[in-house]
Coordinates of C-alpha atoms in Angstrom, one line a residue:
Chain A
M178 CA 63.8 76.1 97.4
H179 CA 63.6 79.9 97.2
S180 CA 59.9 80.0 98.1
P181 CA 58.9 78.9 101.6
P182 CA 58.1 75.2 101.8
A183 CA 54.4 74.2 101.4
V184 CA 52.9 74.3 104.8
A185 CA 49.9 72.3 103.9
A186 CA 51.6 69.2 105.4
V187 CA 49.4 66.3 106.0
G188 CA 48.1 65.8 109.5
L189 CA 49.8 68.8 111.1
A190 CA 47.7 70.8 113.6
P191 CA 47.6 74.6 113.1
H192 CA 49.6 75.3 116.3
A193 CA 52.3 72.9 115.2
M194 CA 52.4 74.5 111.8
R195 CA 52.8 77.9 113.4
R196 CA 55.7 76.6 115.5
Q197 CA 57.4 75.2 112.4
R198 CA 57.0 78.5 110.6
L199 CA 58.4 80.3 113.7
G200 CA 61.4 78.0 113.6
D201 CA 62.0 79.0 110.0
T202 CA 61.8 82.7 110.8
V203 CA 64.2 82.3 113.8
F204 CA 66.7 80.2 111.9
R205 CA 66.7 82.5 108.9
G206 CA 67.0 85.6 111.0
L207 CA 69.9 84.0 113.0
T208 CA 71.9 83.2 109.9
Q209 CA 71.2 86.6 108.4
V210 CA 72.4 88.4 111.6
F211 CA 75.8 86.6 111.4
A212 CA 76.0 87.2 107.6
I213 CA 75.5 90.9 108.2
G214 CA 78.0 90.6 111.0
V215 CA 80.7 89.9 108.3
L216 CA 79.9 93.3 106.7
V217 CA 79.9 95.0 110.1
L218 CA 83.2 93.5 110.9
L219 CA 84.9 95.0 107.9
A220 CA 83.4 98.3 108.6
G221 CA 84.4 98.0 112.3
V222 CA 88.0 97.3 111.3
I223 CA 88.2 100.3 109.1
I224 CA 86.5 102.7 111.5
S225 CA 88.5 101.5 114.5
L226 CA 91.8 101.8 112.6
A227 CA 90.8 105.2 111.2
A228 CA 89.9 106.5 114.6
G229 CA 93.3 105.2 116.0
A230 CA 95.1 106.8 113.1
M231 CA 93.5 110.2 113.4
P232 CA 96.0 111.8 115.9
A233 CA 98.9 110.9 113.6
F234 CA 97.2 112.2 110.5
R235 CA 96.2 115.4 112.3
K236 CA 99.7 116.0 113.6
F237 CA 101.7 115.3 110.4
G238 CA 99.0 115.9 107.8
F239 CA 97.7 113.0 105.6
F240 CA 100.2 113.5 102.8
G241 CA 102.8 114.7 105.2
F242 CA 102.7 111.3 107.0
L243 CA 102.4 109.4 103.7
L244 CA 105.4 111.0 102.0
S245 CA 107.7 111.6 104.9
D246 CA 110.7 109.2 105.4
A247 CA 111.2 110.3 109.0
W248 CA 111.1 107.6 111.8
N249 CA 112.3 109.1 115.0
P250 CA 110.6 107.8 118.2
V251 CA 112.8 110.1 120.4
K252 CA 111.6 113.3 118.6
D253 CA 108.1 111.8 118.0
N254 CA 108.4 112.4 114.3
F255 CA 107.1 109.6 112.0
G256 CA 106.5 109.0 108.3
A257 CA 105.2 106.1 106.3
L258 CA 107.2 106.2 103.1
P259 CA 110.0 103.7 103.9
A260 CA 107.6 101.2 105.2
I261 CA 105.3 101.6 102.2
Y262 CA 108.2 101.4 99.9
G263 CA 109.5 98.2 101.6
T264 CA 106.0 96.6 101.6
V265 CA 105.5 97.2 97.8
L266 CA 109.1 96.4 96.8
S267 CA 109.3 93.1 98.8
A268 CA 105.9 92.0 97.4
L269 CA 107.0 92.9 93.8
I270 CA 110.3 90.9 94.2
A271 CA 108.1 88.0 95.5
M272 CA 105.8 88.2 92.5
V273 CA 108.6 88.4 89.9
L274 CA 110.1 85.3 91.4
A275 CA 106.9 83.4 92.2
V276 CA 104.7 84.0 89.1
P277 CA 106.9 82.2 86.6
V278 CA 107.4 79.2 88.9
A279 CA 103.7 79.1 89.7
F280 CA 103.0 79.0 85.9
G281 CA 105.5 76.2 85.6
I282 CA 103.8 74.2 88.3
A283 CA 100.3 74.8 86.9
I284 CA 101.4 73.8 83.4
F285 CA 103.1 70.7 84.8
L286 CA 100.0 69.7 86.8
T287 CA 97.5 70.2 84.0
E288 CA 99.4 69.3 80.9
L289 CA 102.4 67.1 81.7
C290 CA 101.8 65.2 84.9
P291 CA 100.6 61.6 84.8
P292 CA 97.0 61.6 86.2
V293 CA 98.0 59.3 89.1
L294 CA 100.5 61.8 90.4
R295 CA 98.3 64.9 89.9
R296 CA 96.6 64.8 93.3
P297 CA 99.6 63.9 95.4
I298 CA 101.9 66.5 93.9
G299 CA 99.1 69.1 94.0
M300 CA 98.6 68.3 97.6
L301 CA 102.2 68.6 98.5
I302 CA 102.3 72.0 96.8
E303 CA 99.2 73.0 98.8
L304 CA 100.9 71.8 102.1
L305 CA 103.5 74.5 101.4
A306 CA 100.7 77.0 101.9
A307 CA 99.7 75.4 105.2
I308 CA 103.0 75.9 106.9
P309 CA 102.6 78.9 109.2
S310 CA 104.4 82.1 108.3
I311 CA 106.4 82.1 111.5
I312 CA 108.1 78.8 110.3
Y313 CA 109.2 80.5 107.1
G314 CA 110.5 83.3 109.2
V315 CA 112.6 81.1 111.5
W316 CA 113.8 79.1 108.5
G317 CA 114.6 82.2 106.5
L318 CA 116.5 83.8 109.4
L319 CA 118.5 80.8 110.7
V320 CA 119.0 78.7 107.5
V321 CA 118.4 80.7 104.3
A322 CA 119.9 84.1 105.1
P323 CA 123.4 82.8 106.2
V324 CA 123.5 80.7 103.0
L325 CA 122.5 83.7 100.8
Q326 CA 125.1 85.9 102.5
T327 CA 128.0 83.6 101.6
T328 CA 126.8 82.4 98.1
L329 CA 124.1 84.2 96.1
Q330 CA 124.7 87.7 97.4
P331 CA 128.5 88.0 96.8
F332 CA 127.9 86.4 93.4
L333 CA 125.3 89.1 92.5
I334 CA 127.5 91.9 93.8
D335 CA 130.5 90.6 91.8
T336 CA 128.5 90.1 88.6
I337 CA 125.4 92.3 88.1
G338 CA 126.7 94.8 90.7
N339 CA 129.3 96.0 88.2
V340 CA 126.8 96.5 85.4
P341 CA 125.9 100.2 85.0
I342 CA 122.4 101.3 86.1
V343 CA 121.1 97.9 87.0
G344 CA 124.1 97.3 89.2
A345 CA 122.9 99.9 91.7
L346 CA 120.3 97.3 92.8
F347 CA 123.0 94.8 93.8
Q348 CA 125.7 96.9 95.5
G349 CA 126.9 97.2 99.0
P350 CA 127.9 94.5 101.5
P351 CA 126.0 91.2 101.6
Y352 CA 124.0 91.5 104.8
G353 CA 122.1 88.2 104.4
L354 CA 119.0 89.9 105.7
G355 CA 117.3 92.5 103.5
M356 CA 114.8 93.2 100.8
L357 CA 116.0 90.4 98.4
T358 CA 115.9 87.8 101.1
A359 CA 112.4 88.9 102.3
G360 CA 111.2 88.9 98.7
M361 CA 112.5 85.3 98.2
I362 CA 110.9 84.0 101.3
L363 CA 107.6 85.8 100.4
A364 CA 107.9 84.2 96.9
V365 CA 107.9 80.7 98.4
M366 CA 105.0 81.6 100.6
V367 CA 102.7 82.9 97.9
L368 CA 103.8 80.4 95.3
P369 CA 101.2 77.7 96.3
F370 CA 98.3 80.2 96.3
I371 CA 99.1 81.4 92.8
A372 CA 99.9 78.0 91.5
A373 CA 96.6 76.6 92.9
V374 CA 94.5 79.3 91.3
I375 CA 96.3 79.1 87.9
R376 CA 95.9 75.3 87.9
D377 CA 92.2 75.6 88.7
V378 CA 91.6 78.1 85.9
F379 CA 93.7 76.0 83.4
M380 CA 91.4 73.1 84.3
T381 CA 88.3 75.1 83.2
V382 CA 89.6 75.3 79.6
P383 CA 87.2 73.1 77.6
A384 CA 88.8 69.8 76.5
M385 CA 87.4 70.4 73.1
L386 CA 89.5 73.5 72.5
R387 CA 92.7 71.7 73.7
E388 CA 92.0 68.6 71.6
S389 CA 91.3 70.7 68.5
A390 CA 94.7 72.4 68.8
Y391 CA 96.4 69.1 69.4
G392 CA 94.5 67.7 66.4
M393 CA 96.0 70.4 64.2
G394 CA 99.5 69.3 65.3
A395 CA 100.3 71.8 68.0
T396 CA 102.8 70.9 70.6
T397 CA 102.0 71.0 74.3
A398 CA 103.8 74.3 74.7
E399 CA 101.9 75.8 71.7
V400 CA 98.6 74.6 73.2
V401 CA 99.4 76.3 76.5
R402 CA 100.4 79.5 74.8
A403 CA 97.8 79.8 72.1
I404 CA 94.7 78.1 73.8
V405 CA 95.0 77.6 77.6
I406 CA 96.6 81.0 78.6
P407 CA 94.4 83.2 76.4
H408 CA 91.3 81.4 77.6
S409 CA 92.1 81.8 81.3
R410 CA 93.6 85.3 81.2
V411 CA 91.1 86.8 83.7
G412 CA 91.6 84.0 86.2
I413 CA 95.4 84.2 85.9
V414 CA 95.3 88.0 86.7
G415 CA 93.0 87.2 89.6
G416 CA 95.3 84.5 91.0
V417 CA 98.3 86.8 90.7
M418 CA 96.5 89.6 92.4
L419 CA 95.5 87.2 95.2
G420 CA 99.1 86.3 95.7
L421 CA 100.1 89.9 95.7
G422 CA 97.5 90.7 98.3
R423 CA 99.0 87.9 100.5
A424 CA 102.5 89.1 99.9
L425 CA 101.7 92.7 100.9
G426 CA 100.2 91.8 104.2
E427 CA 102.5 88.9 105.2
T428 CA 104.0 89.7 108.6
M429 CA 106.0 87.2 110.5
A430 CA 108.2 85.7 107.7
V431 CA 109.2 89.2 106.6
T432 CA 109.8 90.5 110.1
F433 CA 112.5 87.9 110.6
V434 CA 114.5 88.5 107.4
I435 CA 114.0 92.1 106.3
G436 CA 116.5 93.7 108.6
N437 CA 114.1 96.3 110.1
A438 CA 115.7 99.5 109.0
H439 CA 113.6 102.6 108.2
H440 CA 115.6 103.6 105.2
I441 CA 115.0 103.7 101.5
R442 CA 118.1 102.2 99.8
A443 CA 118.6 101.6 96.1
S444 CA 120.3 98.3 96.7
L445 CA 118.0 95.2 97.1
L446 CA 120.6 93.7 99.4
A447 CA 120.2 96.4 102.0
P448 CA 118.0 96.0 105.0
G449 CA 114.6 97.7 104.9
T450 CA 111.3 97.4 106.6
T451 CA 107.6 96.8 105.7
I452 CA 104.4 98.0 107.3
S453 CA 103.7 94.7 108.9
A454 CA 107.2 94.2 110.1
T455 CA 107.2 97.6 111.7
L456 CA 104.0 96.8 113.5
A457 CA 105.2 93.4 114.7
N458 CA 108.4 94.9 116.0
E459 CA 107.4 98.2 117.5
F460 CA 103.8 98.2 118.4
T461 CA 104.1 96.8 122.0
E462 CA 107.2 99.1 122.5
A463 CA 105.5 102.3 121.4
V464 CA 105.7 104.7 124.3
S465 CA 104.0 107.9 123.2
D466 CA 100.5 108.3 121.9
T467 CA 101.8 109.8 118.6
Y468 CA 104.0 106.7 118.1
T469 CA 101.1 104.3 118.7
S470 CA 98.8 106.4 116.5
S471 CA 101.4 106.4 113.7
L472 CA 101.7 102.7 113.8
I473 CA 97.9 102.3 113.6
A474 CA 98.0 104.7 110.7
L475 CA 100.5 102.4 109.0
G476 CA 98.1 99.5 109.7
L477 CA 95.3 101.4 108.1
I478 CA 97.4 102.2 105.0
L479 CA 98.3 98.5 104.7
F480 CA 94.7 97.4 105.1
V481 CA 93.5 99.8 102.4
I482 CA 96.2 98.7 100.0
T483 CA 95.5 95.0 100.5
L484 CA 91.7 95.7 100.3
I485 CA 92.1 97.2 96.9
V486 CA 94.3 94.5 95.6
L487 CA 92.2 91.7 96.9
A488 CA 89.0 93.4 95.7
I489 CA 90.4 93.4 92.2
A490 CA 91.6 89.8 92.5
N491 CA 88.2 88.6 93.7
F492 CA 86.4 90.6 91.1
M493 CA 88.5 89.0 88.4
L494 CA 87.9 85.5 89.8
W495 CA 84.2 86.2 90.2
R496 CA 83.9 87.4 86.6
L497 CA 85.5 84.1 85.5
S498 CA 83.1 81.9 87.5
A499 CA 80.2 84.0 86.4
K500 CA 81.2 83.5 82.7
E501 CA 81.7 79.8 83.4
G502 CA 78.2 79.4 84.9
A503 CA 76.5 81.2 82.0
Chain B
M25 CA 110.7 72.4 56.8
I26 CA 112.5 70.0 59.0
S27 CA 114.2 72.9 60.8
I28 CA 110.8 74.4 61.7
Y29 CA 109.6 71.1 63.1
T30 CA 112.8 70.6 65.0
R31 CA 112.6 74.1 66.4
R32 CA 109.0 73.6 67.6
R33 CA 110.0 70.3 69.2
A34 CA 112.9 71.9 70.9
A35 CA 110.8 74.9 72.2
N36 CA 108.3 72.4 73.5
F37 CA 111.0 70.4 75.2
T38 CA 112.5 73.5 76.8
I39 CA 109.2 74.8 78.1
M40 CA 108.1 71.4 79.5
S41 CA 111.5 70.9 81.1
L42 CA 111.1 74.3 82.8
S43 CA 107.7 73.5 84.1
L44 CA 109.1 70.2 85.5
L45 CA 111.9 72.2 87.1
A46 CA 109.4 74.6 88.6
T47 CA 107.5 71.8 90.2
A48 CA 110.7 70.3 91.4
I49 CA 111.6 73.7 93.0
G50 CA 108.3 73.8 94.8
L51 CA 108.6 70.3 96.2
M52 CA 112.3 70.8 97.1
V53 CA 111.5 73.9 99.2
L54 CA 108.9 71.9 101.1
F55 CA 111.4 69.1 101.8
L56 CA 114.1 71.6 102.7
I57 CA 111.9 73.3 105.2
L58 CA 110.8 70.0 106.8
W59 CA 114.4 68.7 106.8
S60 CA 115.7 71.9 108.5
L61 CA 112.9 71.6 111.1
L62 CA 113.7 68.0 111.8
R63 CA 117.4 68.5 112.0
H64 CA 117.3 71.5 114.3
G65 CA 114.1 70.7 116.1
L66 CA 114.4 67.0 117.1
P67 CA 117.3 67.6 119.5
A68 CA 115.0 69.9 121.5
F69 CA 112.6 67.1 122.3
S70 CA 113.0 65.9 125.8
V71 CA 110.9 65.4 128.9
N72 CA 111.7 68.9 130.1
F73 CA 110.5 70.3 126.7
F74 CA 107.0 69.0 127.4
T75 CA 106.8 69.4 131.2
K76 CA 108.5 72.7 132.1
N77 CA 107.7 76.3 131.4
T78 CA 109.7 78.8 129.3
P79 CA 113.0 79.3 131.1
A80 CA 115.3 82.3 131.6
P81 CA 118.3 82.1 129.2
G82 CA 120.8 79.5 130.5
N83 CA 118.2 77.7 132.6
V84 CA 116.6 74.3 131.9
G85 CA 113.0 74.7 130.6
G86 CA 110.4 73.7 128.1
L87 CA 107.3 75.1 126.4
L88 CA 104.5 73.8 128.6
N89 CA 102.9 77.1 129.3
A90 CA 103.0 78.0 125.6
F91 CA 101.4 74.7 124.6
Y92 CA 98.6 75.3 127.1
G93 CA 98.1 78.9 125.9
S94 CA 98.0 78.0 122.3
F95 CA 95.6 75.1 122.9
M96 CA 93.2 77.3 125.0
M97 CA 93.2 80.2 122.5
T98 CA 92.8 77.9 119.5
L99 CA 90.0 76.1 121.3
V100 CA 88.1 79.2 122.3
G101 CA 88.7 80.7 118.8
T102 CA 87.2 77.5 117.3
V103 CA 84.3 77.3 119.6
V104 CA 83.3 80.9 118.9
G105 CA 84.1 80.7 115.2
V106 CA 82.4 77.4 114.2
P107 CA 78.7 78.5 114.8
I108 CA 79.3 82.0 113.3
G109 CA 81.0 80.6 110.3
I110 CA 78.5 77.8 109.6
L111 CA 75.4 80.0 110.1
T112 CA 76.8 82.7 107.8
G113 CA 77.7 80.0 105.2
T114 CA 74.2 78.6 105.6
Y115 CA 72.7 82.0 104.9
L116 CA 74.7 82.4 101.8
A117 CA 74.0 78.9 100.4
E118 CA 70.4 78.3 101.6
F119 CA 68.6 81.6 102.1
A120 CA 70.2 84.3 100.0
R121 CA 71.5 82.7 96.8
G122 CA 71.8 85.4 94.2
S123 CA 70.7 88.3 96.4
Y124 CA 72.6 91.5 96.6
L125 CA 73.3 91.0 100.3
A126 CA 74.7 87.5 99.6
H127 CA 77.0 88.9 96.9
A128 CA 78.2 91.6 99.2
V129 CA 78.8 89.2 102.1
R130 CA 80.6 86.7 99.9
F131 CA 82.8 89.4 98.4
I132 CA 83.8 90.9 101.8
N133 CA 84.3 87.4 103.2
D134 CA 86.7 86.5 100.4
I135 CA 88.6 89.7 101.2
L136 CA 88.7 89.0 104.9
L137 CA 90.0 85.5 104.0
S138 CA 93.3 87.0 102.7
A139 CA 93.4 90.2 104.8
P140 CA 96.6 90.8 106.7
S141 CA 96.2 89.1 110.1
I142 CA 98.3 91.7 111.8
V143 CA 95.6 94.2 111.0
I144 CA 93.1 92.0 112.8
G145 CA 95.4 92.1 115.8
L146 CA 95.4 95.9 115.6
F147 CA 91.6 95.9 115.5
V148 CA 91.2 93.7 118.5
Y149 CA 93.8 95.7 120.3
G150 CA 91.7 98.8 119.7
V151 CA 88.4 97.3 120.7
M152 CA 89.4 95.0 123.5
V153 CA 92.9 95.5 124.9
V154 CA 92.6 99.3 125.1
R155 CA 89.2 99.1 126.8
M156 CA 90.2 96.3 129.2
G157 CA 93.4 98.1 129.9
H158 CA 95.6 95.0 129.6
F159 CA 96.5 92.2 127.2
S160 CA 94.6 89.0 127.7
A161 CA 94.0 85.5 126.3
W162 CA 90.4 86.4 125.6
A163 CA 91.6 89.1 123.2
G164 CA 93.9 86.6 121.6
A165 CA 91.1 84.1 121.2
A166 CA 88.9 86.8 119.7
A167 CA 91.5 87.7 117.1
L168 CA 91.8 84.1 116.2
A169 CA 88.1 83.7 115.9
I170 CA 87.9 86.6 113.5
I171 CA 90.5 84.9 111.3
F172 CA 88.7 81.5 111.7
V173 CA 85.2 82.6 110.5
P174 CA 85.9 83.5 106.8
V175 CA 87.5 80.1 106.2
V176 CA 84.5 78.3 107.6
V177 CA 82.0 80.5 105.8
R178 CA 83.7 79.8 102.5
T179 CA 83.9 76.0 102.9
T180 CA 80.4 75.7 104.4
E181 CA 78.9 77.7 101.5
N182 CA 80.8 75.6 98.9
M183 CA 79.8 72.3 100.5
L184 CA 76.1 73.2 101.0
T185 CA 75.9 74.3 97.4
L186 CA 77.2 70.9 96.3
V187 CA 74.2 69.1 98.0
P188 CA 71.8 68.1 95.3
A189 CA 68.6 70.1 95.2
G190 CA 66.6 66.8 95.0
L191 CA 67.4 66.0 98.6
R192 CA 66.0 69.4 99.7
E193 CA 62.9 69.0 97.5
A194 CA 62.3 65.5 98.8
A195 CA 62.4 66.7 102.4
V196 CA 60.2 69.7 101.6
A197 CA 57.7 67.4 99.9
L198 CA 57.4 65.5 103.1
G199 CA 56.3 68.6 104.8
A200 CA 59.4 69.5 106.7
P201 CA 60.0 73.2 107.4
Q202 CA 63.0 74.8 105.9
W203 CA 65.1 74.8 109.1
K204 CA 64.5 71.1 109.5
V205 CA 65.5 70.5 105.9
I206 CA 68.7 72.3 106.4
V207 CA 69.7 71.0 109.8
M208 CA 68.6 67.4 109.3
V209 CA 69.1 66.8 105.6
V210 CA 71.5 69.3 104.1
Y211 CA 73.9 69.5 107.0
R212 CA 74.0 65.7 107.2
A213 CA 74.8 65.4 103.5
A214 CA 77.5 68.0 103.7
I215 CA 79.0 67.1 107.1
Q216 CA 82.3 65.8 105.8
G217 CA 83.0 68.8 103.7
M218 CA 82.1 71.1 106.5
L219 CA 84.3 69.2 108.9
T220 CA 87.2 69.5 106.5
G221 CA 86.7 73.3 106.4
V222 CA 86.7 73.5 110.2
M223 CA 89.9 71.4 110.4
L224 CA 91.6 73.6 107.9
A225 CA 90.5 76.7 109.8
V226 CA 91.9 75.2 113.0
A227 CA 95.2 74.5 111.2
R228 CA 95.2 78.1 110.0
I229 CA 94.7 79.7 113.4
A230 CA 97.0 77.3 115.3
G231 CA 100.0 78.8 113.7
E232 CA 98.9 82.5 113.5
T233 CA 101.4 84.7 115.3
A234 CA 100.8 88.3 114.1
P235 CA 97.4 88.8 115.6
L236 CA 98.5 87.5 119.0
L237 CA 101.5 89.8 119.4
F238 CA 99.4 92.7 120.8
T239 CA 96.4 90.8 122.1
A240 CA 97.5 87.7 124.1
F241 CA 101.0 89.2 124.2
G242 CA 103.0 86.5 126.0
N243 CA 103.8 85.3 129.5
N244 CA 107.0 83.6 130.8
F245 CA 105.1 81.9 133.6
W246 CA 102.4 79.3 134.0
S247 CA 99.0 81.0 133.8
T248 CA 95.5 79.7 133.2
N249 CA 93.9 83.1 133.6
M250 CA 92.1 83.9 130.4
N251 CA 91.8 87.5 131.5
A252 CA 95.6 88.0 131.7
P253 CA 98.4 87.8 129.1
M254 CA 99.1 84.2 128.2
A255 CA 102.1 82.4 126.6
N256 CA 101.5 80.9 123.2
L257 CA 103.7 78.8 120.9
P258 CA 104.0 81.2 117.9
V259 CA 104.9 84.2 119.9
V260 CA 107.4 82.2 122.0
I261 CA 109.0 80.9 118.8
F262 CA 109.2 84.5 117.5
Q263 CA 110.8 85.8 120.7
F264 CA 113.2 82.9 121.2
A265 CA 114.3 82.5 117.5
L266 CA 115.3 86.1 117.4
S267 CA 117.2 85.9 120.7
P268 CA 121.0 85.5 120.7
Y269 CA 120.8 82.5 123.2
A270 CA 121.5 79.1 121.8
D271 CA 119.2 77.3 124.3
W272 CA 116.3 79.7 123.5
Q273 CA 116.9 79.1 119.8
L274 CA 116.9 75.4 120.3
L275 CA 113.5 75.6 122.1
A276 CA 112.2 77.8 119.2
W277 CA 113.3 75.1 116.7
G278 CA 111.5 72.4 118.8
G279 CA 108.4 74.5 119.0
A280 CA 108.5 75.2 115.3
L281 CA 108.9 71.5 114.5
L282 CA 106.0 70.5 116.8
I283 CA 103.6 73.2 115.4
T284 CA 104.4 72.3 111.8
L285 CA 103.9 68.6 112.3
A286 CA 100.6 69.3 114.1
I287 CA 99.4 71.6 111.3
L288 CA 100.5 69.3 108.5
A289 CA 98.8 66.4 110.2
L290 CA 95.6 68.4 110.5
N291 CA 95.8 69.3 106.9
I292 CA 96.3 65.8 105.7
A293 CA 93.6 64.5 108.0
A294 CA 91.2 67.2 106.7
R295 CA 91.9 66.1 103.1
L296 CA 91.3 62.4 104.1
V297 CA 87.9 63.4 105.7
A298 CA 87.0 65.3 102.5
N299 CA 87.7 62.3 100.4
W300 CA 85.3 60.1 102.4
G301 CA 82.6 62.6 101.7
S302 CA 80.2 61.9 98.8
F303 CA 80.2 65.5 97.5
G304 CA 83.8 66.5 98.1
K305 CA 86.0 67.1 95.1

């Protein structure tokens, strides 16, 4: 089907044949234009953000903006560090919480679950991914945060908070809103994505390998550890990176529960901010050109970070499917 | 010897129990969210909720203008996004399999699929809102269309790839030109899967909030002017849920329940459609 179809069709007049060939050229060209449009779109996003970010970079210097923790709309002085810190930290908390659970779900669905229940349970987990992020935000703000404030957070402060060194992460008043809450909500949001990818790569492990291990007397846990996980390592990394990319760019859920404070605090219980939350909260209220430009610069930084993470994720997953196809 | 065997059995039992627990956690969160939504959202449902516009705090009102705005922007986003997505997916699956351009487009498309939607909002703000000088529903719809396209490209390509080559070859052998083969044979064979993709994409953009914040903005009044700021459900939920007013929060819960039910229904319907298809998973 790569070569043009044979045009020597029976009983077709030359002008009709020409028309058909013209149809092919037009259709192919049309699809190609839109395909190239996808590339142009990505370039357009980067160029447009870079152009918008220029005034801020020019005023503060590229690294000056990147490494400054100032955020003062009144004095028109801005820096990206607290937002970058919050973005990375909340995403990392999310990954620490979500990855083990995603592994559990994937192991359950591929090794343990009765085949009849596989699809319904898999679908329910996927529905978790379909719920819009604003719903997670509302739920996190009005339901989860008050519960955390009176239960988990005082508990953490009273126990781990007193341990030297690590304790610094869990000190201060229980605000309810803050990095930890944001990380937990993010964890729930990226969980289905990671679980689905890991389940799918677990499925690609040849049955022969699994059965051989079982035949040698291995338990299910040993099969998973010694056969399934080593065989699907690349795909697992891809799935985790995909989840990380989602967590870094997630906006609404985080905006509700992070507390929106431009500080860097040692405690995970303290409020902070992320790039996306800063944009959602402040963009329409930015009064000066420097303010707007600084926010667009934040957007550019976020886009570049997620691009790199997602590119690595897709490269990993692509390598896996290429290997499978070979 | 027995002790090693017992230990292995115990380790296996522990790990399997933990994986069961993990699945239970995932399902429990889903039900907790749905339960919270039903408990707080159902009391908001009334005739006013569906027939009045967003009120000032303390006044009686509903979300009618937001329903209309969300519907219109999702509709326009879909109408613009479907042809672009399907044609791009067709190019990848039918014309350019294995070419460098196809690899590049697929790679970039997969990245755009997960790219932060708020950045898309910034982009549309830069190219549309700034140029037009004001927020507008058109800009909101454009942002939604940009988020819509990658989803459809991905599913269309996957579904077209699943169509057996024999069908294409049979049509080509009858003398059909390639465009006829694709439109009349391949599309027809893959229509269920493509429809599933479109439905999932609609579900995705229907709940998107971040890209609308600085494109469509919001509007407290009834407006059908696509060239002006327009109310929409996600942004109203954002605004009302963060407000200190109990009646606004109630409306936010109601809106949240409605939007979640609609999106979950679309997702389930999309999966049912996929299962009717002969080539779906």
